[in-house]
PDB file of C-alpha atoms in Angstrom:
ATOM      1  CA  UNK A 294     -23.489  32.286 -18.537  1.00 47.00           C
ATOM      2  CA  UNK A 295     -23.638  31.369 -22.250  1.00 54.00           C
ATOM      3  CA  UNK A 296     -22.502  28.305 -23.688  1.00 53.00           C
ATOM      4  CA  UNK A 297     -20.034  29.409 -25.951  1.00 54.00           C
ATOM      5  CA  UNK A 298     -18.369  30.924 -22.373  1.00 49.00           C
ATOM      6  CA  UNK A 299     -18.345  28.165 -20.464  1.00 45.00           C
ATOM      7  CA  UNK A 300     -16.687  25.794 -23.310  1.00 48.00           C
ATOM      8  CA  UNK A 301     -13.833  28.668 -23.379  1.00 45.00           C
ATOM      9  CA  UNK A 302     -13.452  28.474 -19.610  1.00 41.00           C
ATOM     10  CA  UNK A 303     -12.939  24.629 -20.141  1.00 43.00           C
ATOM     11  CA  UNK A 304     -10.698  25.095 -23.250  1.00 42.00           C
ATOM     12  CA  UNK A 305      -8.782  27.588 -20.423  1.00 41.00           C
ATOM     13  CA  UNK A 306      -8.908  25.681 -17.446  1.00 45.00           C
ATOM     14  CA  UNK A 307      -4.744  25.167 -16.532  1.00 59.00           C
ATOM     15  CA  UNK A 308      -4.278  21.275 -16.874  1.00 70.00           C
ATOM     16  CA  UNK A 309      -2.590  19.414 -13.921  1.00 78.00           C
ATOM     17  CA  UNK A 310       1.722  19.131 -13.619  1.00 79.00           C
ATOM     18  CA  UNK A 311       3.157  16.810 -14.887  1.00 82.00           C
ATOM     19  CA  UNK A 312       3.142  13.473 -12.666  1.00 89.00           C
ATOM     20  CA  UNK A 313       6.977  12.673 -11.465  1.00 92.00           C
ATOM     21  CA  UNK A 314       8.069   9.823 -13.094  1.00 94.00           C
ATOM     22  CA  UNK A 315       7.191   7.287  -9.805  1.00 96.00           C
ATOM     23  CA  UNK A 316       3.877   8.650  -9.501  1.00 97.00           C
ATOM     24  CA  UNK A 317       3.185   8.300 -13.478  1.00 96.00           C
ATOM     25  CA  UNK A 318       4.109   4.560 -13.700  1.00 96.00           C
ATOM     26  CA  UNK A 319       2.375   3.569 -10.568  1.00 98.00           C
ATOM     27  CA  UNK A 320      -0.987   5.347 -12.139  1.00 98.00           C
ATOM     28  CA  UNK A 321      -0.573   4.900 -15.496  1.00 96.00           C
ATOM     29  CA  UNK A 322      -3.509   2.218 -16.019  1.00 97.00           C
ATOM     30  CA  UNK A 323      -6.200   4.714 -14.089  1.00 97.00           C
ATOM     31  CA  UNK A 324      -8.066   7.367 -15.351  1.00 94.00           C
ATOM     32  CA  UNK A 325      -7.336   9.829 -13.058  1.00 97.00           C
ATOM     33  CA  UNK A 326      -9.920  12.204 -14.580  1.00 94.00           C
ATOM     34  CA  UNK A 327     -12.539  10.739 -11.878  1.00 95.00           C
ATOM     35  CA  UNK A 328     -13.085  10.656  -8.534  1.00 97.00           C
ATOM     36  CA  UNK A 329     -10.486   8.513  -6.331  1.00 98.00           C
ATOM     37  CA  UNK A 330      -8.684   8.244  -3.011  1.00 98.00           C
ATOM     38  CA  UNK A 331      -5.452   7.709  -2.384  1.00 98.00           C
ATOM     39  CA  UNK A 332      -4.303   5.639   1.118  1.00 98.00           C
ATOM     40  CA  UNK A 333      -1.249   6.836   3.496  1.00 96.00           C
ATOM     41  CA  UNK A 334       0.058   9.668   1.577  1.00 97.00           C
ATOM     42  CA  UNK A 335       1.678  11.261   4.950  1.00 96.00           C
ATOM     43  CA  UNK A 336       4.376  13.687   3.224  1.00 96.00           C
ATOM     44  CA  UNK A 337       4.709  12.559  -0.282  1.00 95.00           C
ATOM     45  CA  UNK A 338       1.445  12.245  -1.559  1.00 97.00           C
ATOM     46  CA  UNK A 339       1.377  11.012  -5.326  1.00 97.00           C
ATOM     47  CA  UNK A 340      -1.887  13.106  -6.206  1.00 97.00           C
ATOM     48  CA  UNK A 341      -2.316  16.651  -5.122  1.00 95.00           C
ATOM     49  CA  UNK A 342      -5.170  18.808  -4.343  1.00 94.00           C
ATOM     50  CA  UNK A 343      -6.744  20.367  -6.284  1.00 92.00           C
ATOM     51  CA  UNK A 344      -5.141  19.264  -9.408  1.00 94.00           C
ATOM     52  CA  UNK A 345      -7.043  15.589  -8.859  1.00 97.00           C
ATOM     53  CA  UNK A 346     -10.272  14.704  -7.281  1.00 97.00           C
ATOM     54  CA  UNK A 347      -8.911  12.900  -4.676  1.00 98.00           C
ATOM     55  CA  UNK A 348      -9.586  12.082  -1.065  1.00 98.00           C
ATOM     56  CA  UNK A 349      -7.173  10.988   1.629  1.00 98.00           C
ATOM     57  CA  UNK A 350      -7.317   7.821   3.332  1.00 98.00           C
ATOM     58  CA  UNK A 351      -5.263   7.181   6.869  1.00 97.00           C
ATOM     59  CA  UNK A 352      -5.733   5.488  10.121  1.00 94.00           C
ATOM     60  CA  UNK A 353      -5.596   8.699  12.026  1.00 95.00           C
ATOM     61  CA  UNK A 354      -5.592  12.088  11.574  1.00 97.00           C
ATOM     62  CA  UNK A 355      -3.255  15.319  10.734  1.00 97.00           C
ATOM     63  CA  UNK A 356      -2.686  16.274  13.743  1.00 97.00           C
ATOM     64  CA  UNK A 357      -1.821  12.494  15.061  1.00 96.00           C
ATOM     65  CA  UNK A 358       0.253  11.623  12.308  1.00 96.00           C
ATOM     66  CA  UNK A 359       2.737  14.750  12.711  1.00 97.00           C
ATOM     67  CA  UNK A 360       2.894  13.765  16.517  1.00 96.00           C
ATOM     68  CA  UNK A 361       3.466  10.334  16.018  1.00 93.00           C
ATOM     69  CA  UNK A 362       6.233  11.043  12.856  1.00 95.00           C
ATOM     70  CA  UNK A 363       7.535  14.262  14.823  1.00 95.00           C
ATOM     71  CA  UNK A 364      11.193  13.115  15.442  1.00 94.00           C
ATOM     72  CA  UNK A 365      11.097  11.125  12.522  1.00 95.00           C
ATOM     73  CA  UNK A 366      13.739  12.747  10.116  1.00 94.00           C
ATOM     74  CA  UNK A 367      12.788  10.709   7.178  1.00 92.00           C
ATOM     75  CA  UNK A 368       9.251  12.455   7.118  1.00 95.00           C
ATOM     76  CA  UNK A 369       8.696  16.353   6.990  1.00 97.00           C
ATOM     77  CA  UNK A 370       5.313  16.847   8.838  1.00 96.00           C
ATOM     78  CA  UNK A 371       4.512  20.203   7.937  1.00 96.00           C
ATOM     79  CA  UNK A 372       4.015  18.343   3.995  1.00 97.00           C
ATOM     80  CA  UNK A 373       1.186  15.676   5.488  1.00 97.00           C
ATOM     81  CA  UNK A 374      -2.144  17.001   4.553  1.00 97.00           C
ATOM     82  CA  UNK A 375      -5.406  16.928   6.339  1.00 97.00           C
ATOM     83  CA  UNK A 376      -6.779  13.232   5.866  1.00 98.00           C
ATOM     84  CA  UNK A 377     -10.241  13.086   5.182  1.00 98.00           C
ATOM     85  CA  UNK A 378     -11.437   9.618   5.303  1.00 98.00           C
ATOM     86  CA  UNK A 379     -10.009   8.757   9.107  1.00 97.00           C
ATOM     87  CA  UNK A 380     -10.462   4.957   9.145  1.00 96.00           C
ATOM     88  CA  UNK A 381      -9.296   3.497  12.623  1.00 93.00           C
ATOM     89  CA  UNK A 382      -8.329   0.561  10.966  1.00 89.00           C
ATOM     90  CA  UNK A 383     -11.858   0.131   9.713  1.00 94.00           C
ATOM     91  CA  UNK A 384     -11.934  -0.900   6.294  1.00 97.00           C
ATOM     92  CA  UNK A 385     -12.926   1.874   3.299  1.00 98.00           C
ATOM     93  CA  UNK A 386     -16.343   0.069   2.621  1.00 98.00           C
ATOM     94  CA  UNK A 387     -17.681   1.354   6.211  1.00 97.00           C
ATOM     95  CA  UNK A 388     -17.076   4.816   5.082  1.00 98.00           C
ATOM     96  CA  UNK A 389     -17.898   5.303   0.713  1.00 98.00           C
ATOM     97  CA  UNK A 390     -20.876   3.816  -1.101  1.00 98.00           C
ATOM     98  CA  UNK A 391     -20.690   0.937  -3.476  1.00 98.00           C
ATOM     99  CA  UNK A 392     -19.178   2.209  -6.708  1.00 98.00           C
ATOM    100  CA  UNK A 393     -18.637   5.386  -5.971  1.00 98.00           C
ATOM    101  CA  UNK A 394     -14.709   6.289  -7.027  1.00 98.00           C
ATOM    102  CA  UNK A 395     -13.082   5.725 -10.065  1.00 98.00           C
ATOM    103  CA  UNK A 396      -9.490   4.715  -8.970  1.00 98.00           C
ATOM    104  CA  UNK A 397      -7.826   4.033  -6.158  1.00 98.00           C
ATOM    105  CA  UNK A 398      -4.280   4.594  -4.927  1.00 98.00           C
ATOM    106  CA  UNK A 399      -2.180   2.774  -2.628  1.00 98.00           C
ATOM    107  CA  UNK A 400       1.829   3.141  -2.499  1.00 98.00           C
ATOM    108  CA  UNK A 401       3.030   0.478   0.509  1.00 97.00           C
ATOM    109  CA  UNK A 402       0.150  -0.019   1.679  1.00 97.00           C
ATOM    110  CA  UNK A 403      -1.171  -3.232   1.393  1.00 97.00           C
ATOM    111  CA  UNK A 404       1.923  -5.352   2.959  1.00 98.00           C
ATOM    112  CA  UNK A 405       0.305  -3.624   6.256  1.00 96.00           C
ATOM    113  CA  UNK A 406      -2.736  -4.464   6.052  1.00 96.00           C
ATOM    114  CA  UNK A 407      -3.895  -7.369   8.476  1.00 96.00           C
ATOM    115  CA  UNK A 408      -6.673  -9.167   6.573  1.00 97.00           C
ATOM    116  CA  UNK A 409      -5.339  -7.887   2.537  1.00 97.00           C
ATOM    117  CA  UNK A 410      -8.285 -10.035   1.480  1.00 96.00           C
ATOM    118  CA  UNK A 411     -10.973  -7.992   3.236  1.00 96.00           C
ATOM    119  CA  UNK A 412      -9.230  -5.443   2.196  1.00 97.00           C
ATOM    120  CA  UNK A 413      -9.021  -6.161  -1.258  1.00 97.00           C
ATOM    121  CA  UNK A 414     -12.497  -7.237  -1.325  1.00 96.00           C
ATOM    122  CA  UNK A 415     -13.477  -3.632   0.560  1.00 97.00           C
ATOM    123  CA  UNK A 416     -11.844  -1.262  -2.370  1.00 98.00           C
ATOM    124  CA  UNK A 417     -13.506  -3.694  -5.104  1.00 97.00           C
ATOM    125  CA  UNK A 418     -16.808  -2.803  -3.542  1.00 97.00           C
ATOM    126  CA  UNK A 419     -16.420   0.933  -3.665  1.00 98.00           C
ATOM    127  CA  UNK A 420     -14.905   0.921  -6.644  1.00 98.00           C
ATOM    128  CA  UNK A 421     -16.751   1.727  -9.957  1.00 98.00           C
ATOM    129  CA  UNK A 422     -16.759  -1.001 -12.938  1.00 97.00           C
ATOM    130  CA  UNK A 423     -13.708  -0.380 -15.055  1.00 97.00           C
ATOM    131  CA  UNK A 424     -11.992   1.076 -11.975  1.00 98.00           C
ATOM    132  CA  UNK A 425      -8.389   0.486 -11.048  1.00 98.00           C
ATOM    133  CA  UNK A 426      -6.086  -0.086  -7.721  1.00 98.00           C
ATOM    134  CA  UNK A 427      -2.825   0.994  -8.324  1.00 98.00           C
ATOM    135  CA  UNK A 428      -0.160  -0.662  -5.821  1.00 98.00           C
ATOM    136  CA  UNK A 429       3.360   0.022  -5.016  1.00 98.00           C
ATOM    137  CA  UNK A 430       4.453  -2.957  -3.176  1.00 98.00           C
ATOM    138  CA  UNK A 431       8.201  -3.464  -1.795  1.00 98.00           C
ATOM    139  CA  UNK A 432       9.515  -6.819  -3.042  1.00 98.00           C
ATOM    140  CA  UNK A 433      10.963  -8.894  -0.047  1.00 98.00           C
ATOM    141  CA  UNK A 434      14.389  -9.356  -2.630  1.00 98.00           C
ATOM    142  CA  UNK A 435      15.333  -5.824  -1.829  1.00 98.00           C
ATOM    143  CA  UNK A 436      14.594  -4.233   1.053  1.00 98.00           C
ATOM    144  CA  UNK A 437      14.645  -5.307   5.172  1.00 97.00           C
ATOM    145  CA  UNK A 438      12.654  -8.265   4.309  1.00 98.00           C
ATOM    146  CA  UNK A 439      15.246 -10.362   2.576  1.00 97.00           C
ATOM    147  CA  UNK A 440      15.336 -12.911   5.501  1.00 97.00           C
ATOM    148  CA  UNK A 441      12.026 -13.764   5.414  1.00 97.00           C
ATOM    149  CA  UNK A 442       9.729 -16.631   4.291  1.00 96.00           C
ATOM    150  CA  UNK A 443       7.127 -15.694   1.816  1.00 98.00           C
ATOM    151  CA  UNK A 444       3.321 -15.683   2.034  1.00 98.00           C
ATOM    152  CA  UNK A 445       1.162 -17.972   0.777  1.00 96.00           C
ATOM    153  CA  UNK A 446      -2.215 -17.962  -0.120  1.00 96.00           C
ATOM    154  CA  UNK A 447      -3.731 -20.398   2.333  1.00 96.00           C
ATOM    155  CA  UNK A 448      -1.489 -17.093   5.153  1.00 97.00           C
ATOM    156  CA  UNK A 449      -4.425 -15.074   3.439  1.00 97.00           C
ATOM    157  CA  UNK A 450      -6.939 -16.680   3.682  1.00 96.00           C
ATOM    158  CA  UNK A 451      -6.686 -17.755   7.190  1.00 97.00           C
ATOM    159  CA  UNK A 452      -6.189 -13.838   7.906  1.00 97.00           C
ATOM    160  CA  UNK A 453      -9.755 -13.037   6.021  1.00 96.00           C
ATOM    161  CA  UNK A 454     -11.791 -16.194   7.373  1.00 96.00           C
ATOM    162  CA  UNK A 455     -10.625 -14.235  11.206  1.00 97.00           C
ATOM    163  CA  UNK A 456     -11.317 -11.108   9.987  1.00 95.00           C
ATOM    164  CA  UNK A 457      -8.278  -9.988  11.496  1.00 96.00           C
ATOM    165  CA  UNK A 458      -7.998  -6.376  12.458  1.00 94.00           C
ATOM    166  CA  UNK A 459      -4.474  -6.436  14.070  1.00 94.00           C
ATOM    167  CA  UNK A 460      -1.007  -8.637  12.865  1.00 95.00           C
ATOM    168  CA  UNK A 461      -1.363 -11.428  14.637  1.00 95.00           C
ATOM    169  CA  UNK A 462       1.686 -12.169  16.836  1.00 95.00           C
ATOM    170  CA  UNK A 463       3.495 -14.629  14.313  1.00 95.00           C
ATOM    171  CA  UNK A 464       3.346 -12.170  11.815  1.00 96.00           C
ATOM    172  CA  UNK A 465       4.567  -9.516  14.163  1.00 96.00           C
ATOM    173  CA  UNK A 466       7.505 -12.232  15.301  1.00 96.00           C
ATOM    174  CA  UNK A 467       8.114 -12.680  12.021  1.00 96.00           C
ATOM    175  CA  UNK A 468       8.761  -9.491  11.016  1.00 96.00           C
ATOM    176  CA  UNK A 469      10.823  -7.944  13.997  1.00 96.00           C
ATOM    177  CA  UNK A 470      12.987 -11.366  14.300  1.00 96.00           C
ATOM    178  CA  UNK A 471      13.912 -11.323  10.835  1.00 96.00           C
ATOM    179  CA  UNK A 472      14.088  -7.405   9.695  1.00 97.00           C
ATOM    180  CA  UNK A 473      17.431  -6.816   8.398  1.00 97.00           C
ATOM    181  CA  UNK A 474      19.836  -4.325   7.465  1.00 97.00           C
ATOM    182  CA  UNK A 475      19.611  -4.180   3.621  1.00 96.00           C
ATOM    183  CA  UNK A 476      19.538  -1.997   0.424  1.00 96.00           C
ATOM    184  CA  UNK A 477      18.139  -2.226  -2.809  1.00 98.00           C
ATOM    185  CA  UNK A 478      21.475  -1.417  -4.722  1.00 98.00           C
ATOM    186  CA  UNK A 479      23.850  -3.678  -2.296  1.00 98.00           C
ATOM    187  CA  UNK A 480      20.858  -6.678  -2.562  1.00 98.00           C
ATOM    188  CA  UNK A 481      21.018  -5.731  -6.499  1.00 98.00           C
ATOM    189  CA  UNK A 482      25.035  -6.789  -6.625  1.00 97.00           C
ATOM    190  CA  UNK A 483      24.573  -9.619  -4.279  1.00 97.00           C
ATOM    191  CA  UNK A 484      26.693  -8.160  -1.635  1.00 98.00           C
ATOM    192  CA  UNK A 485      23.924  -8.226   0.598  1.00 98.00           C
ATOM    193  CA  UNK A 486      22.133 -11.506   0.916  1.00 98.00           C
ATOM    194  CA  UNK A 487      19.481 -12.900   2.855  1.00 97.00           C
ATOM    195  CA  UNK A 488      22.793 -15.387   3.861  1.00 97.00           C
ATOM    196  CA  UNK A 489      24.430 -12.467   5.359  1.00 97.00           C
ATOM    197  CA  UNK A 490      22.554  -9.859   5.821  1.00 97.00           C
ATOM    198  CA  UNK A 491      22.882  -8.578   9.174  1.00 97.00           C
ATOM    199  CA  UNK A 492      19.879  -8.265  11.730  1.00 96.00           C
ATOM    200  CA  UNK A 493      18.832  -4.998  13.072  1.00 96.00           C
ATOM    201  CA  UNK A 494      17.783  -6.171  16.038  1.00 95.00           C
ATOM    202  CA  UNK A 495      20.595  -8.347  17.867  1.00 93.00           C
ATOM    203  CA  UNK A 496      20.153 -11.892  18.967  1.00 92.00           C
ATOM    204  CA  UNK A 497      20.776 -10.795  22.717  1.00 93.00           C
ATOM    205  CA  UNK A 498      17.813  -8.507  22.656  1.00 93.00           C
ATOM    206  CA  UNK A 499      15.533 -10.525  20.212  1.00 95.00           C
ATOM    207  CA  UNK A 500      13.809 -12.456  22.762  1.00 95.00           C
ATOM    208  CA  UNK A 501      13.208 -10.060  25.134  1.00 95.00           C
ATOM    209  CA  UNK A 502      11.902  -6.835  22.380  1.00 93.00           C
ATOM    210  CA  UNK A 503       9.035  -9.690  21.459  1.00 95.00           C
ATOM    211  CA  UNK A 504       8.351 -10.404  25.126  1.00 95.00           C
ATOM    212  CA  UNK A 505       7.583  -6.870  25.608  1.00 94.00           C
ATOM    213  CA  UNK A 506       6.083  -6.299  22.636  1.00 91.00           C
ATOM    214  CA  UNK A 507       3.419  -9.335  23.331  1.00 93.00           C
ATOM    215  CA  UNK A 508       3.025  -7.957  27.093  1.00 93.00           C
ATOM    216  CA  UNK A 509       1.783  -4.330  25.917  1.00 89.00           C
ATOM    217  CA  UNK A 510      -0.579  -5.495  23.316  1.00 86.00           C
ATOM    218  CA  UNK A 511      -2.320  -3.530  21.593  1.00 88.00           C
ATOM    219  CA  UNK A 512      -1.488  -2.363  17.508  1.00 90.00           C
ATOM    220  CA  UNK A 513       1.997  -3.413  16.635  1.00 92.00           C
ATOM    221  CA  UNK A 514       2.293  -2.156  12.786  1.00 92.00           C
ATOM    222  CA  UNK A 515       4.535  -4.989  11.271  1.00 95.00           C
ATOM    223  CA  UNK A 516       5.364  -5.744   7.010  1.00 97.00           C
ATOM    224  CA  UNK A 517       2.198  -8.663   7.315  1.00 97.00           C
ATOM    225  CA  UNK A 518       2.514  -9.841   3.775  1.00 98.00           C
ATOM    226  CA  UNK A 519       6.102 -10.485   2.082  1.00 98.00           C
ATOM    227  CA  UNK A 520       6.096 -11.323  -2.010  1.00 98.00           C
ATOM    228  CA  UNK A 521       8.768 -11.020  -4.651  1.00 98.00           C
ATOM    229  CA  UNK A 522       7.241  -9.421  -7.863  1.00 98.00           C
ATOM    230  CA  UNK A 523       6.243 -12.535  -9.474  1.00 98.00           C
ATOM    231  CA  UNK A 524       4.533 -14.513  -6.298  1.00 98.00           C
ATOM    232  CA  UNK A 525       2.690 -11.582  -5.510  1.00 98.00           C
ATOM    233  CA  UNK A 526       1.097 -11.479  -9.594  1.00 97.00           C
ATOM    234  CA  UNK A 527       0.935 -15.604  -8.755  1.00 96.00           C
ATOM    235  CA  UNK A 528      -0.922 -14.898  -5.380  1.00 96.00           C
ATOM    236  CA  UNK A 529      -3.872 -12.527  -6.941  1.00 95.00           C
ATOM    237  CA  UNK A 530      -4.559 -14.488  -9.789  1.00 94.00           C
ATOM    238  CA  UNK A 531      -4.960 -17.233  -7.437  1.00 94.00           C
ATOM    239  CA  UNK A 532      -7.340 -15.684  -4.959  1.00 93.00           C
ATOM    240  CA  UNK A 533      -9.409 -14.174  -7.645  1.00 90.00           C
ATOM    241  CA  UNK A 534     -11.385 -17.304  -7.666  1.00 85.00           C
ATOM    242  CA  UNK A 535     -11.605 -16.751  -3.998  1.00 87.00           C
ATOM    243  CA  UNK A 536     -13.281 -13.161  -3.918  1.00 86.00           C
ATOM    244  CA  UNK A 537     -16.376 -13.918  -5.719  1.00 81.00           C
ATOM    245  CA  UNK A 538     -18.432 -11.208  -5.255  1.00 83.00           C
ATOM    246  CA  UNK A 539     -16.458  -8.965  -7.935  1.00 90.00           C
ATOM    247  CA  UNK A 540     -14.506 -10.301 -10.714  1.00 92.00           C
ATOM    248  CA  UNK A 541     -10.802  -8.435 -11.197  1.00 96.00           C
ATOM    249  CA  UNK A 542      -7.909  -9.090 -13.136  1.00 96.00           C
ATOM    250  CA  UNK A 543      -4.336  -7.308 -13.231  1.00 97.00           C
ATOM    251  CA  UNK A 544      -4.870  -4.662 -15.728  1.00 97.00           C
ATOM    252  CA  UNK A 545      -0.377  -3.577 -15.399  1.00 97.00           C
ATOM    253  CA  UNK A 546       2.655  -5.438 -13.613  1.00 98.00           C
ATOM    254  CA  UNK A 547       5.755  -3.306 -13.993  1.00 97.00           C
ATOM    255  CA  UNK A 548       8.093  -6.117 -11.766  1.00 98.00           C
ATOM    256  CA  UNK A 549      11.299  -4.806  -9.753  1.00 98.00           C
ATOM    257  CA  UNK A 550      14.120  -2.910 -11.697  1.00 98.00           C
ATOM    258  CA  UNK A 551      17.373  -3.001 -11.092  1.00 98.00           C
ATOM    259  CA  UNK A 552      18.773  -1.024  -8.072  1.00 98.00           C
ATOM    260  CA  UNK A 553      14.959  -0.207  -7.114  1.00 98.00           C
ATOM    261  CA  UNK A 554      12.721  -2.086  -4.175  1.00 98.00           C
ATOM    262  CA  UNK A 555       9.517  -2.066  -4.999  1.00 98.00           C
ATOM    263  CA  UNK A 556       7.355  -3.325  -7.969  1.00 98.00           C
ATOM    264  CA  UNK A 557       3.844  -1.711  -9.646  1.00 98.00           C
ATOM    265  CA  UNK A 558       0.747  -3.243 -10.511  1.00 98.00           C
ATOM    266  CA  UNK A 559      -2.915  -2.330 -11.203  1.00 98.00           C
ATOM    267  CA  UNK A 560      -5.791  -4.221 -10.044  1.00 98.00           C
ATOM    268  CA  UNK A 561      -8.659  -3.754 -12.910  1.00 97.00           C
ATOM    269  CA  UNK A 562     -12.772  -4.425 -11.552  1.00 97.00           C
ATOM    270  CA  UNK A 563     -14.337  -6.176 -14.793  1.00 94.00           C
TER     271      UNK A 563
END
């Protein structure tokens, strides 16, 4: 082939939809023209094949997921795609070469992760210079956190110096004694507060749920990390200094808006 025909099959080639809103503002400091992964995308996934070079990151498989979300009706599991970086909870730098993708994607994601350090440090190492990590993160203000203390930086570092792997059972505590009933337009108005906002699990049964939770062991998935917009932006800049092996700075914040949970930012590798 000629190339005068291959620069008209490029001039041809159909360009990709149009991002929804949501997905465009959460990826709006990446260059999405590269090679990336995106983490979690279960039914909604932000970037779709083949329109993006992009490779799916979970903890389990298809097949697993739709099992384990099969009487969820929040999630439609015929819309999860196959995953094809299956971590186990290992972290991303076990399974991709250093600098090898050019953005990264991660929509509530992080405030799961155990050790968000490691894990932080793990996607900087794959990640090519001038890369970007694009986060959706839920801020605690609006959403079934509202009760609950927030996280400070010495929380994460004493999760990366264990290398944890799992919540540990103070987080998981945490999290299941003080998840509430809330919603981002009622905590908007102020006529849900973390004053009166009701738990969803009663104080009769509180005790008892973390008792058996604690005697089964094993992987309890659990909201580990708990910011409003502007701690979490305080929070990286402080633990930049603390990652020293690659030097990052917040490349976008787009903080909470009204009526909406969750906040954006993008995580830049200098």
């Amino acid at each position: 082939m000629r190339d005068g025909e291959v620069n008209r099959m490029r001039f041809f080639r159909k360009s990709p939809p149009a991002l929804e809103p949501r997905t465009k503002m959460i990826t709006s400091a990446l260059n999405l023209a590269g090679k990336g992964i995106e983490y979690g995308p279960l039914h909604a996934a932000l970037l779709r094949k083949p329109h993006y070079d992009v490779s799916y990151v979970d903890y389990a498989d298809r097949i697993s997921l739709a099992e384990h979300y099969a009487n969820d009706p929040n999630v439609d599991v015929s819309l999860i795609p196959e995953i094809d970086i299956v971590t186990g909870g290992k972290l991303i730098s076990e399974f991709l070469p250093k600098e090898s993708v050019d953005y990264i994607v991660a929509s509530h994601v992080m405030e799961h992760v155990p050790d968000l350090l490691g894990w932080l440090e793990a996607n900087l190492y794959v990640l090519k210079p001038g890369g970007g990590i694009a986060v959706a993160f839920p801020d605690k203000r609006y959403c079934f956190d509202l009760k609950r203390k927030s996280s400070m930086v010495s929380d994460l570092v004493a999760a990366y110096i264990e290398k944890r792997t799992m919540p540990s059972f103070q987080q998981i505590c945490d999290h299941f004694w003080n998840v509430s009933n809330a919603n981002a337009v009622d905590c908007w108005n102020s006529t849900i507060t973390a004053e009166n906002a009701e738990y969803v699990i009663d104080r009769e049964n509180i005790l008892d749920a973390l008792i058996d939770l604690k005697s089964k062991g094993g992987y309890v998935d659990s909201h580990c990390w708990v910011f409003a917009d502007f701690e979490f932006i305080e929070c990286i800049n402080s633990i930049r200094s603390i990652i020293k092996r690659y030097d990052f700075e917040v490349a976008s914040f787009y903080p909470t808006q009204p009526n909406t949970l969750e906040f954006y930012t993008t995580l830049k590798r200098i």
